[in-house]
Tab-separated table of C-alpha atoms in Angstrom:
chain	number	residue	atom	x	y	z
A	1	MET	CA	-4.067	5.844	82.095
A	2	ARG	CA	-4.225	2.990	79.555
A	3	THR	CA	-5.530	5.401	76.897
A	4	SER	CA	-2.681	7.797	77.621
A	5	ILE	CA	-0.087	5.007	77.315
A	6	HIS	CA	-1.733	3.787	74.085
A	7	ASN	CA	-1.655	7.285	72.576
A	8	SER	CA	1.988	7.669	73.565
A	9	ILE	CA	2.915	4.384	71.898
A	10	VAL	CA	1.029	5.291	68.712
A	11	TRP	CA	2.787	8.682	68.581
A	12	PHE	CA	6.190	7.066	69.173
A	13	LEU	CA	5.633	4.527	66.374
A	14	PHE	CA	4.459	7.296	64.054
A	15	MET	CA	7.552	9.384	64.718
A	16	LEU	CA	9.752	6.308	64.352
A	17	SER	CA	8.229	5.535	60.963
A	18	ILE	CA	8.886	9.093	59.757
A	19	THR	CA	12.464	8.983	61.003
A	20	GLY	CA	13.016	5.591	59.412
A	21	THR	CA	11.635	6.792	56.101
A	22	ALA	CA	13.826	9.887	56.171
A	23	TYR	CA	16.960	7.874	56.894
A	24	ALA	CA	15.992	5.252	54.323
A	25	GLN	CA	15.776	7.777	51.487
A	26	GLN	CA	18.457	7.246	48.890
A	27	TYR	CA	19.523	9.491	46.066
A	28	ASN	CA	20.934	7.941	42.946
A	29	PHE	CA	23.793	9.754	41.277
A	30	PHE	CA	25.254	8.962	37.894
A	31	ASN	CA	27.935	10.511	35.751
A	32	LEU	CA	27.455	11.951	32.299
A	33	SER	CA	30.763	11.875	30.483
A	34	VAL	CA	32.024	11.390	26.947
A	35	ASN	CA	31.457	7.674	27.512
A	36	GLU	CA	27.722	8.361	27.862
A	37	GLY	CA	27.708	10.736	24.904
A	38	LEU	CA	28.751	14.148	26.282
A	39	ILE	CA	30.374	16.112	23.460
A	40	GLN	CA	33.510	17.041	25.424
A	41	SER	CA	34.885	16.403	28.894
A	42	GLN	CA	35.579	19.990	30.046
A	43	ALA	CA	32.116	21.093	31.171
A	44	GLY	CA	31.777	24.685	32.344
A	45	GLY	CA	28.061	25.189	32.930
A	46	ILE	CA	24.742	23.400	33.207
A	47	THR	CA	21.118	24.530	33.177
A	48	GLN	CA	17.617	23.188	32.541
A	49	ASP	CA	15.183	24.472	29.922
A	50	LYS	CA	11.397	24.776	30.069
A	51	GLN	CA	10.986	21.231	28.709
A	52	GLY	CA	13.211	19.718	31.382
A	53	HIS	CA	16.216	19.101	29.138
A	54	LEU	CA	19.670	19.537	30.594
A	55	TRP	CA	22.065	21.763	28.637
A	56	ILE	CA	25.773	21.424	29.275
A	57	SER	CA	28.395	23.858	27.980
A	58	THR	CA	31.879	22.591	27.209
A	59	GLN	CA	35.007	23.647	25.372
A	60	GLY	CA	33.880	21.484	22.467
A	61	GLY	CA	30.355	22.789	22.046
A	62	VAL	CA	27.015	22.324	23.833
A	63	SER	CA	25.211	19.094	24.682
A	64	ARG	CA	21.467	18.778	25.349
A	65	TYR	CA	20.370	15.749	27.360
A	66	ASP	CA	16.769	14.517	27.534
A	67	GLY	CA	17.390	11.752	30.046
A	68	LYS	CA	18.174	9.158	27.392
A	69	ARG	CA	20.361	10.643	24.701
A	70	PHE	CA	22.478	13.659	23.823
A	71	VAL	CA	22.033	16.163	21.006
A	72	HIS	CA	25.077	18.306	20.205
A	73	PHE	CA	25.435	21.893	19.015
A	74	THR	CA	28.676	23.229	17.551
A	75	THR	CA	29.829	25.720	14.931
A	76	LYS	CA	28.282	23.381	12.364
A	77	GLU	CA	24.840	24.161	13.796
A	78	GLY	CA	25.476	27.885	14.136
A	79	LEU	CA	27.487	28.599	17.279
A	80	PRO	CA	30.181	31.243	16.727
A	81	SER	CA	32.670	29.081	18.617
A	82	ASN	CA	32.846	25.665	20.204
A	83	THR	CA	34.283	27.208	23.365
A	84	VAL	CA	31.196	27.820	25.497
A	85	PHE	CA	31.734	28.958	29.083
A	86	SER	CA	28.184	29.578	30.303
A	87	LEU	CA	24.512	29.172	29.448
A	88	ALA	CA	21.065	30.237	30.606
A	89	CYS	CA	17.404	29.751	29.727
A	90	ASP	CA	15.328	32.930	29.645
A	91	SER	CA	11.688	33.431	30.621
A	92	ARG	CA	10.552	32.803	27.024
A	93	GLY	CA	12.350	29.466	26.819
A	94	ASN	CA	15.197	30.717	24.615
A	95	MET	CA	18.685	29.405	25.265
A	96	TRP	CA	21.652	31.736	25.676
A	97	PHE	CA	25.310	30.790	25.382
A	98	GLY	CA	28.349	32.706	26.570
A	99	THR	CA	31.227	31.993	24.219
A	100	ASP	CA	34.702	33.359	23.599
A	101	LYS	CA	33.248	35.197	20.596
A	102	GLY	CA	30.213	36.883	22.080
A	103	LEU	CA	26.700	36.229	23.384
A	104	THR	CA	24.570	33.789	21.380
A	105	LEU	CA	20.801	33.310	21.380
A	106	TYR	CA	19.194	30.041	20.269
A	107	ASN	CA	15.430	30.237	19.782
A	108	GLY	CA	14.981	26.596	18.808
A	109	ARG	CA	15.382	27.327	15.104
A	110	LYS	CA	18.503	29.406	14.602
A	111	PHE	CA	21.494	30.924	16.378
A	112	ILE	CA	21.953	34.705	16.654
A	113	THR	CA	25.228	36.085	18.004
A	114	TYR	CA	25.575	39.533	19.562
A	115	THR	CA	28.827	41.445	19.899
A	116	LEU	CA	29.235	43.185	23.234
A	117	HIS	CA	32.410	45.115	22.507
A	118	PRO	CA	34.351	46.181	19.392
A	119	GLN	CA	37.483	44.460	20.663
A	120	PRO	CA	37.330	40.659	20.133
A	121	GLN	CA	39.163	39.915	23.385
A	122	ASP	CA	36.430	41.746	25.324
A	123	ASN	CA	33.650	39.493	23.983
A	124	ILE	CA	34.510	36.519	26.177
A	125	VAL	CA	31.264	35.872	28.074
A	126	SER	CA	32.170	33.947	31.215
A	127	GLN	CA	28.858	34.004	33.113
A	128	LEU	CA	25.146	34.334	32.316
A	129	ALA	CA	21.996	34.794	34.370
A	130	ALA	CA	18.330	35.291	33.455
A	131	ASP	CA	15.363	36.595	35.422
A	132	SER	CA	11.595	36.133	35.102
A	133	SER	CA	11.137	39.560	33.480
A	134	GLY	CA	12.944	38.580	30.302
A	135	ASN	CA	16.289	40.129	31.196
A	136	VAL	CA	19.468	38.226	30.394
A	137	TYR	CA	22.642	39.353	32.146
A	138	ALA	CA	26.065	38.659	30.664
A	139	LEU	CA	29.455	39.074	32.277
A	140	ALA	CA	32.304	39.773	29.860
A	141	ARG	CA	35.813	40.772	30.923
A	142	GLY	CA	34.654	42.510	34.089
A	143	LYS	CA	31.744	44.330	32.469
A	144	LEU	CA	28.049	43.618	33.073
A	145	PHE	CA	25.559	43.722	30.210
A	146	ARG	CA	21.766	43.420	30.197
A	147	PHE	CA	19.908	42.153	27.153
A	148	ASN	CA	16.153	42.576	26.690
A	149	ASN	CA	13.940	42.835	23.583
A	150	GLY	CA	16.856	43.133	21.216
A	151	THR	CA	18.715	45.850	23.099
A	152	ILE	CA	22.023	45.519	24.964
A	153	GLU	CA	22.882	47.861	27.820
A	154	ASN	CA	26.089	48.150	29.818
A	155	ILE	CA	25.191	48.165	33.521
A	156	LEU	CA	27.428	49.962	36.010
A	157	VAL	CA	27.344	48.367	39.445
A	158	ASN	CA	26.941	51.050	42.096
A	159	ALA	CA	27.265	53.614	39.252
A	160	ASP	CA	31.019	52.990	39.253
A	161	ALA	CA	32.521	52.568	35.791
A	162	SER	CA	35.881	51.587	37.278
A	163	LEU	CA	34.467	48.704	39.362
A	164	PRO	CA	35.067	45.311	37.675
A	165	VAL	CA	32.288	42.744	38.066
A	166	THR	CA	33.512	39.229	38.794
A	167	ALA	CA	30.325	37.210	39.388
A	168	ILE	CA	26.582	37.441	38.743
A	169	ALA	CA	23.503	35.563	39.898
A	170	VAL	CA	19.740	36.055	39.852
A	171	LYS	CA	18.030	34.781	42.968
A	172	PRO	CA	14.556	33.127	42.923
A	173	SER	CA	13.055	36.441	44.048
A	174	GLY	CA	14.374	38.021	40.840
A	175	THR	CA	17.016	40.086	42.608
A	176	LEU	CA	20.309	40.549	40.784
A	177	TRP	CA	23.454	39.907	42.831
A	178	CYS	CA	26.865	41.031	41.607
A	179	GLY	CA	30.249	40.129	42.986
A	180	THR	CA	33.009	42.634	42.394
A	181	LEU	CA	36.766	42.940	42.492
A	182	ASN	CA	37.826	44.118	45.966
A	183	LYS	CA	34.440	45.656	46.843
A	184	GLY	CA	32.369	42.632	47.844
A	185	VAL	CA	28.776	41.906	46.785
A	186	PHE	CA	26.118	44.355	45.620
A	187	ILE	CA	22.371	43.693	45.325
A	188	GLN	CA	20.245	45.576	42.816
A	189	THR	CA	16.896	46.726	44.192
A	190	ALA	CA	14.248	49.208	43.085
A	191	LYS	CA	16.129	51.868	45.074
A	192	GLY	CA	19.472	51.159	43.443
A	193	TRP	CA	22.543	49.186	44.478
A	194	THR	CA	22.951	47.984	48.051
A	195	PRO	CA	26.251	46.564	49.328
A	196	LEU	CA	25.932	43.271	51.159
A	197	SER	CA	27.770	43.195	54.453
A	198	PHE	CA	29.286	40.076	55.951
A	199	PRO	CA	29.984	39.862	59.703
A	200	GLY	CA	33.663	40.271	60.411
A	201	ALA	CA	34.540	41.030	56.784
A	202	ASP	CA	35.675	44.270	55.206
A	203	ASN	CA	34.247	44.822	51.731
A	204	ASN	CA	37.444	46.584	50.714
A	205	GLY	CA	39.735	43.915	49.309
A	206	PHE	CA	36.895	41.356	49.263
A	207	ARG	CA	36.995	39.596	45.885
A	208	VAL	CA	34.032	37.428	44.819
A	209	ARG	CA	34.553	34.785	42.136
A	210	ARG	CA	31.199	32.971	42.155
A	211	LEU	CA	27.686	33.519	43.492
């Protein structure tokens, strides 16, 4: 009986210590603004590269933060525009920037800008996503593009050229998710495009802005 009581007390104290530790955990948050060195206050995107640096896109260029200081990239360094809406790091460690003048690759040495459409107004790249296979997906004025090994391909979601794409995301599994205008969410698999159903929601008229 005494052994049983002793074991119960030990177990209770053990569980109490775990609970106390969990509740005692604190997360420190701090702001990175122009006061700390951010190039511009209107930040649109953030991602982390293979070295652990944070990259922040703004309407005044791009800032890279190493935990202590900022390094800035603008048209002076090779960007086609200082208006940068989105960014992504691909599987090779290259940085990609979605600007109002096209899709830009930065390989650590130079900037290379790709035009997605002959019309300048259709080269506004609002969202980017990259997968582990080296694909970089760009969303520009409702159209989805895939870039890999120097080639750019226009991707039709659900094989529908009239369906505007409004949001993109690559999940940890590598699956591409696409939000559309009034048709909900589609997932790209090896078998093609699969619509994602939500309980109680009709995909018709279902607009997705972010994933």
